[in-house]
Coordinates of C-alpha atoms and ligand atoms in Angstrom, one line a residue:
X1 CA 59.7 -2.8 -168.9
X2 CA 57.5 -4.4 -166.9
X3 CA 54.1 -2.7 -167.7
X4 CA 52.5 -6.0 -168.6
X5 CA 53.7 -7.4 -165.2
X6 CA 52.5 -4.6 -162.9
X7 CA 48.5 -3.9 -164.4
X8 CA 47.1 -4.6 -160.8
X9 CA 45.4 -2.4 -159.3
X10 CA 43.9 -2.0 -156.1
X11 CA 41.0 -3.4 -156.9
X12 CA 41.9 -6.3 -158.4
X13 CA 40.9 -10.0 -157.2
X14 CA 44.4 -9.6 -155.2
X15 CA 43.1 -7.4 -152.9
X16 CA 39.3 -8.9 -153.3
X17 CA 40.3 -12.3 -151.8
X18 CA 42.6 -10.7 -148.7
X19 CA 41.9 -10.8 -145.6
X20 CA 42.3 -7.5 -143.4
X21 CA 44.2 -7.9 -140.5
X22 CA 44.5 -4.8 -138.4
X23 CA 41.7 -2.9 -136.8
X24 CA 41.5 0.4 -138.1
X25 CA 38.8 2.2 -136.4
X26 CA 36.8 4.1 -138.9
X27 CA 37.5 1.9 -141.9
X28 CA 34.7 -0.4 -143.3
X29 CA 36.5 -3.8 -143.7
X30 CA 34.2 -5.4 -146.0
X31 CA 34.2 -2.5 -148.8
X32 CA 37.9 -1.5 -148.6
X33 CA 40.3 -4.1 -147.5
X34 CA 43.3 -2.8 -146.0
X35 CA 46.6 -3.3 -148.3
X36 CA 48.9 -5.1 -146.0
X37 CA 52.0 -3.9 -143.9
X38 CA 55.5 -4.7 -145.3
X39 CA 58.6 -5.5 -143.2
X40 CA 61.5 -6.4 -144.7
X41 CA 64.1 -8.0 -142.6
X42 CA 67.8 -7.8 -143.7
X43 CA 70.4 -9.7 -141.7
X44 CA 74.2 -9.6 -142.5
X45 CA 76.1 -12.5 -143.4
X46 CA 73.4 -14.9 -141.8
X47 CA 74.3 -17.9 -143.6
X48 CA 71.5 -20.4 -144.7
X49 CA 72.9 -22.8 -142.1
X50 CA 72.7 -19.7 -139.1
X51 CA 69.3 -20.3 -138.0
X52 CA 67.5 -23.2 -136.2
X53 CA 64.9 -23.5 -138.6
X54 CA 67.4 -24.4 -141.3
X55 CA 69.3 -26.8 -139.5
X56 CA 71.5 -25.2 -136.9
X57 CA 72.0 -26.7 -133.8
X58 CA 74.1 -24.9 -131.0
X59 CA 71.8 -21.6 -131.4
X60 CA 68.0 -20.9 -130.6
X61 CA 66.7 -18.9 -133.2
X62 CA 62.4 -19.4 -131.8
X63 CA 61.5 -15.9 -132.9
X64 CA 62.7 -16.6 -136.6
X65 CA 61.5 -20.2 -136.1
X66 CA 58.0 -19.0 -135.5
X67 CA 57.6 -16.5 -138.9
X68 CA 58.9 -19.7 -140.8
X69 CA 56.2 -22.4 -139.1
X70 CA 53.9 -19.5 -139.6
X71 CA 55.1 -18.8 -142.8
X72 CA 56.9 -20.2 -145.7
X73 CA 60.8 -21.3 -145.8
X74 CA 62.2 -21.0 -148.7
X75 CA 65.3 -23.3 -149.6
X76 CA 66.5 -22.2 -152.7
X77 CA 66.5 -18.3 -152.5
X78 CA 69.7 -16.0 -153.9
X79 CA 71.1 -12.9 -152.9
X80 CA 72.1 -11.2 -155.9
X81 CA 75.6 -11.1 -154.8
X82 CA 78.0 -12.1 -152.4
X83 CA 78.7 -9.3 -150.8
X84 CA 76.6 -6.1 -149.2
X85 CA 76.8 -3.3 -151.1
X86 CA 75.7 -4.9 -154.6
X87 CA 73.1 -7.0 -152.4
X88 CA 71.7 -4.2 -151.2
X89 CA 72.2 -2.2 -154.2
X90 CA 70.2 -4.6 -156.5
X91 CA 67.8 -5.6 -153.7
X92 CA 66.3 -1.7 -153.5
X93 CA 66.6 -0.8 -157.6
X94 CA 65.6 -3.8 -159.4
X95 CA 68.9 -3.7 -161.1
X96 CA 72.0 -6.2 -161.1
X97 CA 74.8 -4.0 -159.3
X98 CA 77.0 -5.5 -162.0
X99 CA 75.8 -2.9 -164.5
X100 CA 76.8 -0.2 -162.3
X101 CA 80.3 0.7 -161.5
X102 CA 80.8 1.7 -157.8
X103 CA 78.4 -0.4 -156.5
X104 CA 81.2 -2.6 -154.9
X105 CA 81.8 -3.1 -150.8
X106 CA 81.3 0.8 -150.1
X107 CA 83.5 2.7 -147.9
X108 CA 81.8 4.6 -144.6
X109 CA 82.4 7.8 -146.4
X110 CA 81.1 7.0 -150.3
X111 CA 78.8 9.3 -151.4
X112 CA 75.4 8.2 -152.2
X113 CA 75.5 5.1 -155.1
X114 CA 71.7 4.7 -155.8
X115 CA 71.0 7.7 -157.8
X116 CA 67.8 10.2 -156.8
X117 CA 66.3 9.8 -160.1
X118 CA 66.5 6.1 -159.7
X119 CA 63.4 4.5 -159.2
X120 CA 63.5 2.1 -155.9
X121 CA 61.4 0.1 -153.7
X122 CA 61.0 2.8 -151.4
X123 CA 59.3 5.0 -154.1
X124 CA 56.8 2.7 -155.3
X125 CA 55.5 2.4 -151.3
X126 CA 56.2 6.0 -151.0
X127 CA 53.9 6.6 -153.8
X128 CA 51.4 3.8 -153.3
X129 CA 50.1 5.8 -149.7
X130 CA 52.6 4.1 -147.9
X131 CA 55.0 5.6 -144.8
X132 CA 58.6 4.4 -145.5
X133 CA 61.6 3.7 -143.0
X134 CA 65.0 2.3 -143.4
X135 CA 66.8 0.9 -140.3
X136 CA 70.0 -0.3 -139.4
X137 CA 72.5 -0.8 -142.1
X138 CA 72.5 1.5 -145.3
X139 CA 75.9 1.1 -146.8
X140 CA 74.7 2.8 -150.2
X141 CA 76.5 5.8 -149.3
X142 CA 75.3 9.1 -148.5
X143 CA 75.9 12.8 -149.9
X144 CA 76.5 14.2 -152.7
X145 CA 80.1 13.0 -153.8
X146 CA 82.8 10.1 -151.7
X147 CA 84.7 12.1 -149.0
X148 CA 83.2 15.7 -149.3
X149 CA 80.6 14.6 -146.7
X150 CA 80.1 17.5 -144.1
X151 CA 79.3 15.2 -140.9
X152 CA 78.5 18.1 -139.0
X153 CA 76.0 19.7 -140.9
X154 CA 72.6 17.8 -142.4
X155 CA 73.8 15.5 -145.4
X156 CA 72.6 16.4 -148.9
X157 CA 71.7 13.1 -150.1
X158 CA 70.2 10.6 -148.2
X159 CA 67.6 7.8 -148.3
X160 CA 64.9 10.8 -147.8
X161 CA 66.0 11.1 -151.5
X162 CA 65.3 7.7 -152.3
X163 CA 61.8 7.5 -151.0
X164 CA 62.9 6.5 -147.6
X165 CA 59.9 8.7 -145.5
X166 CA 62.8 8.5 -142.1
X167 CA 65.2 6.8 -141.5
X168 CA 67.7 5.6 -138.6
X169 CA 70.9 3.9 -140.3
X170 CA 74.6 3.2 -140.0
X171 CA 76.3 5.1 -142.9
X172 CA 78.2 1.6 -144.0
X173 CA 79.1 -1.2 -141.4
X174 CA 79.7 -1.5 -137.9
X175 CA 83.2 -1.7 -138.8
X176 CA 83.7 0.8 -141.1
X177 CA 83.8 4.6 -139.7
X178 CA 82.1 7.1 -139.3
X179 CA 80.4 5.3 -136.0
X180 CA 77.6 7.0 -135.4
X181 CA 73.7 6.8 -136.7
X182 CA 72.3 8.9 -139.3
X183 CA 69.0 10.2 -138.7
X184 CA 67.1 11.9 -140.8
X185 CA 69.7 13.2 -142.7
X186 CA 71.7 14.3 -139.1
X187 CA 74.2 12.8 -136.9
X188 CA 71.6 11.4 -134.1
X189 CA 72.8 12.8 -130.7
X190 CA 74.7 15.1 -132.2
X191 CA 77.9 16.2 -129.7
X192 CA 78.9 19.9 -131.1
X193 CA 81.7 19.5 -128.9
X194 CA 83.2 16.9 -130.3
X195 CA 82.8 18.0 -134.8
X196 CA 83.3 14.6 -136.6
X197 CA 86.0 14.3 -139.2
X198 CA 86.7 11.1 -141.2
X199 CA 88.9 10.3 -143.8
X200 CA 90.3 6.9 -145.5
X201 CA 93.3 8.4 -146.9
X202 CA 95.3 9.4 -144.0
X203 CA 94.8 9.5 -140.0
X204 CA 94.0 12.7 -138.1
X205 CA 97.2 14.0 -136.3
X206 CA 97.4 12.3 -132.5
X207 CA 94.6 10.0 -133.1
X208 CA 95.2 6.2 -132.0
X209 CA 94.9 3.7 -134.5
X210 CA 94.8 -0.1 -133.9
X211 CA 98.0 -0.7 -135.7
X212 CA 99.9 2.0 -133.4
X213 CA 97.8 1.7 -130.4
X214 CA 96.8 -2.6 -129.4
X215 CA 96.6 -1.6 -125.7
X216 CA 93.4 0.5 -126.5
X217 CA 91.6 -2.9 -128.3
X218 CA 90.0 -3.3 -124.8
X219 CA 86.5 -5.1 -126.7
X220 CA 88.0 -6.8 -129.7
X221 CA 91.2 -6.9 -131.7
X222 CA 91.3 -7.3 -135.7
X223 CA 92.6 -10.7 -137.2
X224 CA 93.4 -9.2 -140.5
X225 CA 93.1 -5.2 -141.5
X226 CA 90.2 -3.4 -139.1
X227 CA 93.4 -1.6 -137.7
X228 CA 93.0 2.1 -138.2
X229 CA 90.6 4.4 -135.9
X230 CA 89.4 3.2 -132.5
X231 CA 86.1 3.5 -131.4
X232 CA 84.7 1.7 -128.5
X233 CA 87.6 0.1 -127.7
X234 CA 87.4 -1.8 -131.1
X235 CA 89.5 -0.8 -134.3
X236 CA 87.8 0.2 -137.7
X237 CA 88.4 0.3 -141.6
X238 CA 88.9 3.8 -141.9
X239 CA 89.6 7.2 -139.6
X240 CA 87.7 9.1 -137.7
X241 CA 87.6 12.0 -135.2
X242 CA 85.4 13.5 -132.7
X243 CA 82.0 12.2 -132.5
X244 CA 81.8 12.4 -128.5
X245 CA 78.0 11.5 -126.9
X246 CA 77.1 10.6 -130.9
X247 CA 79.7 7.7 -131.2
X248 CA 78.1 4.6 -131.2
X249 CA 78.7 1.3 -128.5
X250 CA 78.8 -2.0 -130.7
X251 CA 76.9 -3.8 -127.9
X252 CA 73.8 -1.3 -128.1
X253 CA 73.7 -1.3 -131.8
X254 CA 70.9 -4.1 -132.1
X255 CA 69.1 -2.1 -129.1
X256 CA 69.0 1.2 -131.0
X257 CA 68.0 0.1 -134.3
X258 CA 65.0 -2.1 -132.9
X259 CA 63.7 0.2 -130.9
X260 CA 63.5 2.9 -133.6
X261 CA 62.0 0.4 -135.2
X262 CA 59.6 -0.6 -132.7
X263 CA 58.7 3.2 -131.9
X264 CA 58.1 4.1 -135.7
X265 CA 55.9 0.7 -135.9
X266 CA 54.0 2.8 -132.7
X267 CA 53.8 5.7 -134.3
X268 CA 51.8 4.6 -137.9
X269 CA 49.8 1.7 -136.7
X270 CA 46.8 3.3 -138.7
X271 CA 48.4 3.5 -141.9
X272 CA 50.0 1.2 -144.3
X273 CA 54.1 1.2 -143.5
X274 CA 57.0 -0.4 -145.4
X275 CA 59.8 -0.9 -143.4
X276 CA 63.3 -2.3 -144.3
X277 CA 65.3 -3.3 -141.3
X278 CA 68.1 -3.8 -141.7
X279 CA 70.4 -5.5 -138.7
X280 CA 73.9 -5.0 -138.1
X281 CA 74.0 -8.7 -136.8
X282 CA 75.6 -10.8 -137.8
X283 CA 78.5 -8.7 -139.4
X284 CA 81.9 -8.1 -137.7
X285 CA 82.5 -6.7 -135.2
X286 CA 80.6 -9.0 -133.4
X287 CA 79.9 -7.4 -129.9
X288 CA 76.5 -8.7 -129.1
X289 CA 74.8 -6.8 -125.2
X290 CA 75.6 -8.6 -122.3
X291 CA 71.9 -10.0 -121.9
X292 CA 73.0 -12.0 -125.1
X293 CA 76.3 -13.7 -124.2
X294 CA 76.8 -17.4 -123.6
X295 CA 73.4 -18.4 -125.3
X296 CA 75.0 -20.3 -128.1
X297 CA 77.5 -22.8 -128.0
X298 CA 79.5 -21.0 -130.0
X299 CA 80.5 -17.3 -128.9
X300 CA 80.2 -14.4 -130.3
X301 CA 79.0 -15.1 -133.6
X302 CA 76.9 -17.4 -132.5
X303 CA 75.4 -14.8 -129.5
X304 CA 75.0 -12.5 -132.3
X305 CA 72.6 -14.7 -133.8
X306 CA 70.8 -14.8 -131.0
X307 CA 70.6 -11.0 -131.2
X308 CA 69.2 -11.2 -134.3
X309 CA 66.5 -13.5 -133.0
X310 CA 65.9 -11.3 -130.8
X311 CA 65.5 -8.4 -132.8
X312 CA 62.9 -10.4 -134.7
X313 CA 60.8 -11.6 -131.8
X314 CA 61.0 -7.5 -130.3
X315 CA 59.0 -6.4 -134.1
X316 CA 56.8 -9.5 -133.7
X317 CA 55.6 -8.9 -130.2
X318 CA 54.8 -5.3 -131.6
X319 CA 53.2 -6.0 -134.1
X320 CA 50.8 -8.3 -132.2
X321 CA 50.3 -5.9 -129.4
X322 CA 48.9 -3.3 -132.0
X323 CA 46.8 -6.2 -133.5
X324 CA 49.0 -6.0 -136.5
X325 CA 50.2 -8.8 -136.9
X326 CA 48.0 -10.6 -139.4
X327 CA 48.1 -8.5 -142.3
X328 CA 51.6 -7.5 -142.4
X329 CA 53.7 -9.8 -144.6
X330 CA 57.4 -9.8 -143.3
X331 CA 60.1 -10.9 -145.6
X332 CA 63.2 -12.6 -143.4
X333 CA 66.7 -12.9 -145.3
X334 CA 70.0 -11.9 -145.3
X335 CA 72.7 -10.4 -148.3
X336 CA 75.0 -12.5 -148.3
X337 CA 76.5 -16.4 -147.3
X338 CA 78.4 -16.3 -144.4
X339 CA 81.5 -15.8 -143.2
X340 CA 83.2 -17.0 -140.0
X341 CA 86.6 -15.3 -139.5
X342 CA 85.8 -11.7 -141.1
X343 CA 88.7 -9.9 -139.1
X344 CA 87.8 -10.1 -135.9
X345 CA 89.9 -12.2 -133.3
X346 CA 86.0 -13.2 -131.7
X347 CA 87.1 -17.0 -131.6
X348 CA 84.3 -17.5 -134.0
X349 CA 86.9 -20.0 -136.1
X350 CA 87.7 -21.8 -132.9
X351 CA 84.0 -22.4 -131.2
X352 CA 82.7 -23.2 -134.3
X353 CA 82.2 -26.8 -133.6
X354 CA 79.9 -28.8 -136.1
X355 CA 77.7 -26.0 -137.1
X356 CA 78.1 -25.2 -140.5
X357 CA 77.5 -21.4 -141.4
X358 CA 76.7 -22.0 -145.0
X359 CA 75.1 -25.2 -144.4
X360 CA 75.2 -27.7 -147.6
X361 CA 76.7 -25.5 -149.4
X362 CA 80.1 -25.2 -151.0
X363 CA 82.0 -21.7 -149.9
X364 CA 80.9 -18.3 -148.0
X365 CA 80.4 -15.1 -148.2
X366 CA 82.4 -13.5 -151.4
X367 CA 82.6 -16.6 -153.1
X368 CA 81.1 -17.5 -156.5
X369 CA 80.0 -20.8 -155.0
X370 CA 76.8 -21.2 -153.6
X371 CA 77.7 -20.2 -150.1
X372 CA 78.1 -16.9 -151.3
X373 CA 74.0 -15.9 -152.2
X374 CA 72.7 -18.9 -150.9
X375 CA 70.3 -17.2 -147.9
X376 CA 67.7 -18.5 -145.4
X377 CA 64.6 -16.6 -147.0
X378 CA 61.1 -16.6 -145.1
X379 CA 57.8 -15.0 -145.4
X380 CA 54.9 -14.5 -143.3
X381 CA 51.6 -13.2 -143.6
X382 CA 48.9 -15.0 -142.0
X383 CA 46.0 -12.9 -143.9
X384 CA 46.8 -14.5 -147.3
X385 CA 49.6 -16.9 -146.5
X386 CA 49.2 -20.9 -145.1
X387 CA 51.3 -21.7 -142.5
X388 CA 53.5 -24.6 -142.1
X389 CA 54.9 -24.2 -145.9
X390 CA 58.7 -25.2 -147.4
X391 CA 59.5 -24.1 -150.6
X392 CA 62.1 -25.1 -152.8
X393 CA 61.2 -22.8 -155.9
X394 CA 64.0 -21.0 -157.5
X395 CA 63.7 -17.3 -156.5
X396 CA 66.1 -14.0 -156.7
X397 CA 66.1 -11.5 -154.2
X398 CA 66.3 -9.2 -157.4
X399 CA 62.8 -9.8 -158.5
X400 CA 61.3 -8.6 -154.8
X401 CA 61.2 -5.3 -155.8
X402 CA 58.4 -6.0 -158.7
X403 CA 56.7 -8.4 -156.5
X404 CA 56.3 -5.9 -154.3
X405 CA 55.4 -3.4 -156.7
X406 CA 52.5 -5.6 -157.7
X407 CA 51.7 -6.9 -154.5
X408 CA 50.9 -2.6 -153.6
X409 CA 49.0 -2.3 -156.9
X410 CA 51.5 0.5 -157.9
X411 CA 53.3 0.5 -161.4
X412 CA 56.6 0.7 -162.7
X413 CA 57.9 4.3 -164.4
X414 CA 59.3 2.1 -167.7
X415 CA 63.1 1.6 -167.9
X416 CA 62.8 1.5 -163.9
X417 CA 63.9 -2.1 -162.0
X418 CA 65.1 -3.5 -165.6
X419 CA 66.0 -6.7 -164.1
X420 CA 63.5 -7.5 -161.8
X421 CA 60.4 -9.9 -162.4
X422 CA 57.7 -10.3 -160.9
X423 CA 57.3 -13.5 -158.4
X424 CA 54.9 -12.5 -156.0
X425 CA 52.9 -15.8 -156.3
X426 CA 56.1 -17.8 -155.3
X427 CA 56.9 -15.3 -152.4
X428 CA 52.6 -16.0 -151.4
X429 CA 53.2 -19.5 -151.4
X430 CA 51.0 -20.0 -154.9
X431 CA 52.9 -21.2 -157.7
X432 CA 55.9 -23.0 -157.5
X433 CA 57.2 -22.3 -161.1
X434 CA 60.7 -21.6 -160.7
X435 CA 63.0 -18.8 -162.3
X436 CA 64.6 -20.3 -165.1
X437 CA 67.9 -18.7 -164.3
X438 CA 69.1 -17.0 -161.2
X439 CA 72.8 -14.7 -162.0
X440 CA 74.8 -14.6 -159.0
X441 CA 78.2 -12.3 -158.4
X442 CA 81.0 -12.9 -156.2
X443 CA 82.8 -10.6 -154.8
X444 CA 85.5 -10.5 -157.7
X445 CA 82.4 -10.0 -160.5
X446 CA 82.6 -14.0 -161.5
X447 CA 78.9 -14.3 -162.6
X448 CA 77.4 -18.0 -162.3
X449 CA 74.4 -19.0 -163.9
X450 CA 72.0 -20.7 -161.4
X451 CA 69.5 -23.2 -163.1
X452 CA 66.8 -25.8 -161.1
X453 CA 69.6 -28.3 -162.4
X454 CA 72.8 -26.3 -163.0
X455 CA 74.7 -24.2 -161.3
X456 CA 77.5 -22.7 -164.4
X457 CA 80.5 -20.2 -162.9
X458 CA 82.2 -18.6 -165.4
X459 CA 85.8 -18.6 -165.9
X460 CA 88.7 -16.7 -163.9
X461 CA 91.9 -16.6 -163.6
X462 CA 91.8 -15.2 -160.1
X463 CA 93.5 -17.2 -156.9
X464 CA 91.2 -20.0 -155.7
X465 CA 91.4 -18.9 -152.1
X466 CA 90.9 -15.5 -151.1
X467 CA 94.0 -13.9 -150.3
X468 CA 93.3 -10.9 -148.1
X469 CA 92.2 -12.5 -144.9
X470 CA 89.6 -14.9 -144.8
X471 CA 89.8 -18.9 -145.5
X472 CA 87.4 -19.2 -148.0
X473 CA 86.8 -21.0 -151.9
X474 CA 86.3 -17.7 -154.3
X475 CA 85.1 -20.1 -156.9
X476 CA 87.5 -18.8 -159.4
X477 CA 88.4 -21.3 -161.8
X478 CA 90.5 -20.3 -165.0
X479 CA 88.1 -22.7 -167.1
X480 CA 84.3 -23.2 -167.1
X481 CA 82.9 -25.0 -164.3
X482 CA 79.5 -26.9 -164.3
X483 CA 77.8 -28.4 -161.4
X484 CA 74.6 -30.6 -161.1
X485 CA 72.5 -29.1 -158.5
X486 CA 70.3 -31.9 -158.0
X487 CA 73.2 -34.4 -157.2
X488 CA 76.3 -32.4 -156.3
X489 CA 74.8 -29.4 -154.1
X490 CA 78.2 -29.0 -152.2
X491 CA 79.4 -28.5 -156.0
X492 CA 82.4 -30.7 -156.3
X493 CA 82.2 -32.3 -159.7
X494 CA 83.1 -29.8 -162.6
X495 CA 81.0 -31.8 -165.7
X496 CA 82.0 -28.8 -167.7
X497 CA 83.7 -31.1 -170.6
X498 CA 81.2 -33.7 -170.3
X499 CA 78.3 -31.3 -170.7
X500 CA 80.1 -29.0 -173.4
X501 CA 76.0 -28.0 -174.8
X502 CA 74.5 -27.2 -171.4
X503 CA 77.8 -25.0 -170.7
X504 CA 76.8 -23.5 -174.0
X505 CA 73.3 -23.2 -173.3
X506 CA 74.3 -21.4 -169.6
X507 CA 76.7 -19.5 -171.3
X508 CA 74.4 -17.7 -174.0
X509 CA 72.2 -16.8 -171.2
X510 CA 74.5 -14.8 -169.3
X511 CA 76.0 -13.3 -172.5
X512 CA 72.7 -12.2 -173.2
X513 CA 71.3 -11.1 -169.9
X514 CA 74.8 -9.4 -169.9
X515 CA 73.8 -7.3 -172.8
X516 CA 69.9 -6.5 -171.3
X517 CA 68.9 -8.7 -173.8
X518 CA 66.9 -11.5 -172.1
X519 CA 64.7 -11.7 -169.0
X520 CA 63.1 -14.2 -167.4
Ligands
LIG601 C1 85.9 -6.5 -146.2 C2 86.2 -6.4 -144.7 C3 85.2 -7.2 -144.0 C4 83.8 -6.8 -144.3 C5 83.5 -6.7 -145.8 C6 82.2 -6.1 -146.2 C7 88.6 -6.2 -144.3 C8 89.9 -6.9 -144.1 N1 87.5 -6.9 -144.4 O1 86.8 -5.7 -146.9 O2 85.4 -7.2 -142.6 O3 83.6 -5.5 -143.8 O4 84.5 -5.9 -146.4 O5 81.2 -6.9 -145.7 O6 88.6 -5.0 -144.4 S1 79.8 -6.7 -146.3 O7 78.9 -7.7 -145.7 O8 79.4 -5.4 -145.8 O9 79.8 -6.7 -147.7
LIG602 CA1 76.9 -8.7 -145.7

């Protein structure tokens, strides 16, 4: 689908005109210039309003700061939904989770949703010559089929199967069991005394839950749900049992990940690496080290963000030690809006103070307002990039994957990434052309239609507030609702009936992008 989008090769004026960064010792700069590193970094639920370079006050964010002065900051990027899994999902196939069932918020024990014969990112690095590594969160699922997972045994389908050269991942969320990291297809620190067994149908016989058990909440207690298995002293979505040495403390979760990250970074600095690292912060549970509480103004969420920073500035530092730095281009988002109360009593509700997680805009995570895909989105690479840049172009994190793919030279197998467009110039900083239309999901499958000018949601007759737990807009609306971007951002003013043709116009798009019948 793409062919005419993805002709570049390796020798094309793209990689005439770029600058090598790294020394490579053996390597003739000036007759083969060295493709560039790729890192992409995947918060969760880091709101556009979450970091100091988009406006927040109460929280130092300097490391993330720096790759945006250094970089460009973009201020009009979408995740392709509002939630993780169909982020994710869409983020690593070049397709709208939407056309696939079972690509909703996936359960810690869901088999594997990204099919091996799918094409994803990871493949076209994996076959361009580069080393591949996922870190951190996964939440795609792993093995062959939900709930027959044999955690004691290696897993039969993993990211290895998606192109994924290692990797060092939660199986869903921090708090979702099982709570332990996947390596390579294993439990890591594997504890054969302790066999893991997880379930989320029933408990395992004389295992404490939250709901049954408070007294053992000795690190957080749930606001709403997060009440079954206990692990750390915190209770989970789902149950667990066993896991021993392997089980995994929430305040060393940023810790392990980076490092593994940091280490594999080590371990290929002479060859061209794609890594997608993807943090646990800023999801719930928040329960941020020690080193990292009290630095914001606003508690746990807030020190979570700081985390995060930190995370960043630990890759950074790595990178420029190895002399790296220059010709990797890191991508910085998140993949989803943000949420404040997510069922955790962290007092992130009460400290919250003036900041405002999703900044100008209108709802949070889950919500078919803007809140819910709005996302910080920066990009670095000082070998091709200019610093000092802001960007307002119109992008979707689901055309990444064939700006990527052209970026590497590689090509498309047709049929693969259907909905993903090539962009690559606005991610370099070197056209400003916006998408004409970005589609966004919420977490009830209300698709909006995102124009420069418009933002269209279409109708539902779902509640208006979620009704499960957190205090948040869905954006559900049992009529059409049609909002000027460009002098209603906080999307208050339904023009719906006074603009009857561009609701038609913004309609026929999504009806048609809905049936594979129109790209970009
Ligand atoms: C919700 C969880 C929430 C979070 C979310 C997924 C409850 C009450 N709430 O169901 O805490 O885990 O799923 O978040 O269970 S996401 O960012 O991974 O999509
Ligand atoms: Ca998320």
């Amino acid at each position: 689908m793409k062919s005419t989008l993805l002709t570049l090769s390796l020798f094309s004026p793209l990689f005439g005109s770029m600058a090598a960064g790294a020394e490579n010792p053996g390597n003739d700069k000036q007759q083969a210039p060295e493709r560039p590193n790729v890192i992409l970094i995947y918060a969760d639920d880091l709101g556009y309003g979450d970091l100091a370079c988009y406006g927040a006050r109460g929280i130092r964010t300097p490391h993330v700061d720096r790759l945006a002065a250094e970089g460009i900051r973009f201020t009009n990027t979408h995740a392709v939904a509002a939630t993780s899994t169909p982020s994710r999902y869409s983020l690593l196939t070049g397709e709208y989770a939407w056309r696939r069932p079972g690509t909703d918020v996936a359960a810690g024990n869901a088999g594997m949703i990204i099919s091996p014969y799918q094409y994803t990112l990871a493949d076209a690095f994996q076959h361009a010559g580069y080393t591949t590594a996922a870190f951190g969160k996964w939440h795609l699922g792993l093995g062959e089929k939900s709930g027959t997972q044999d955690w004691n045994a290696p897993l039969c389908a993993t990211p290895a199967d998606l192109g994924f050269d290692h990797h060092y991942i939660m199986a869903a969320t921090a708090d979702r069991v099982p709570c332990v990291f996947i390596e390579d297809g294993c439990v890591a620190n594997y504890d054969a005394s302790a066999p893991i067994e997880v379930s989320y149908r029933k408990n395992f016989p004389g295992e404490p839950t939250g709901r049954d058990n408070p007294e053992l909440l000795y690190n957080l207690k749930p606001s709403h749900g997060h009440d079954q298995s206990i692990v750390n002293g915190i209770s989970r979505i789902g149950y667990m049992k066993g896991g021993g040495r392997a089980l995994w403390k929430d305040e060393n979760i940023a810790d392990s990940i980076t490092a593994h990250a940091v280490d594999f970074i080590r371990a290929h600095s002479h060859e061209p690496f794609f890594i997608y690292f993807a943090t646990n912060d800023v999801h719930v549970p928040r329960f941020p080290h020690p080193r990292f509480r009290g630095q914001s103004s606003m508690g746990l969420r807030g020190d979570a963000i700081v985390q995060f920073d930190w995370s960043v500035g630990q890759i950074m530092q790595t990178l420029e030690e190895l002399g790296l730095a220059d010709n990797t281009l890191i991508i910085l988002s998140s993949d989803n809006g943000p949420v404040v109360d997510d069922g955790y009593l962290d007092q992130a509700e009460e400290l919250l103070g003036e900041h405002r997680p999703a900044g100008p805009f209108r709802g949070n995570k889950y919500s078919a307002y803007e809140g819910g895909t709005a996302v910080p989105a920066i990009v670095r690479w000082p070998a091709r990039i200019r610093s000092g840049q802001e960007s307002d172009v119109l992008m979707s994190q689901i055309d990444w994957m064939a700006s990527l793919v052209t970026l590497i030279g590689a090509r498309l197998p047709q049929g693969s990434a259907p909905d993903s467009h090539d962009c690559l110039k606005n991610l370099l900083g070197e056209d400003q052309t916006d998408r004409p239309w970005v589609i966004e999901q919420s977490s009830n499958h209300v698709l909006s239609v995102r124009t420069p000018e418009w933002k269209y949601i279409e109708p539902n007759d779902g509640s208006p507030m979620i009704t499960w737990g957190p205090k948040i807009e869905t954006g559900n609306n049992p009529v059409p609702q049609l909002y000027d971007m460009k002098k209603d951002i906080n999307e208050q003013d339904n023009l719906a009936t006074q603009h009857p043709d561009i609701v038609f116009q913004l309609e026929t798009i999504l009806r048609k992008v809905r049936a594979g019948k129109l790209n970009p």
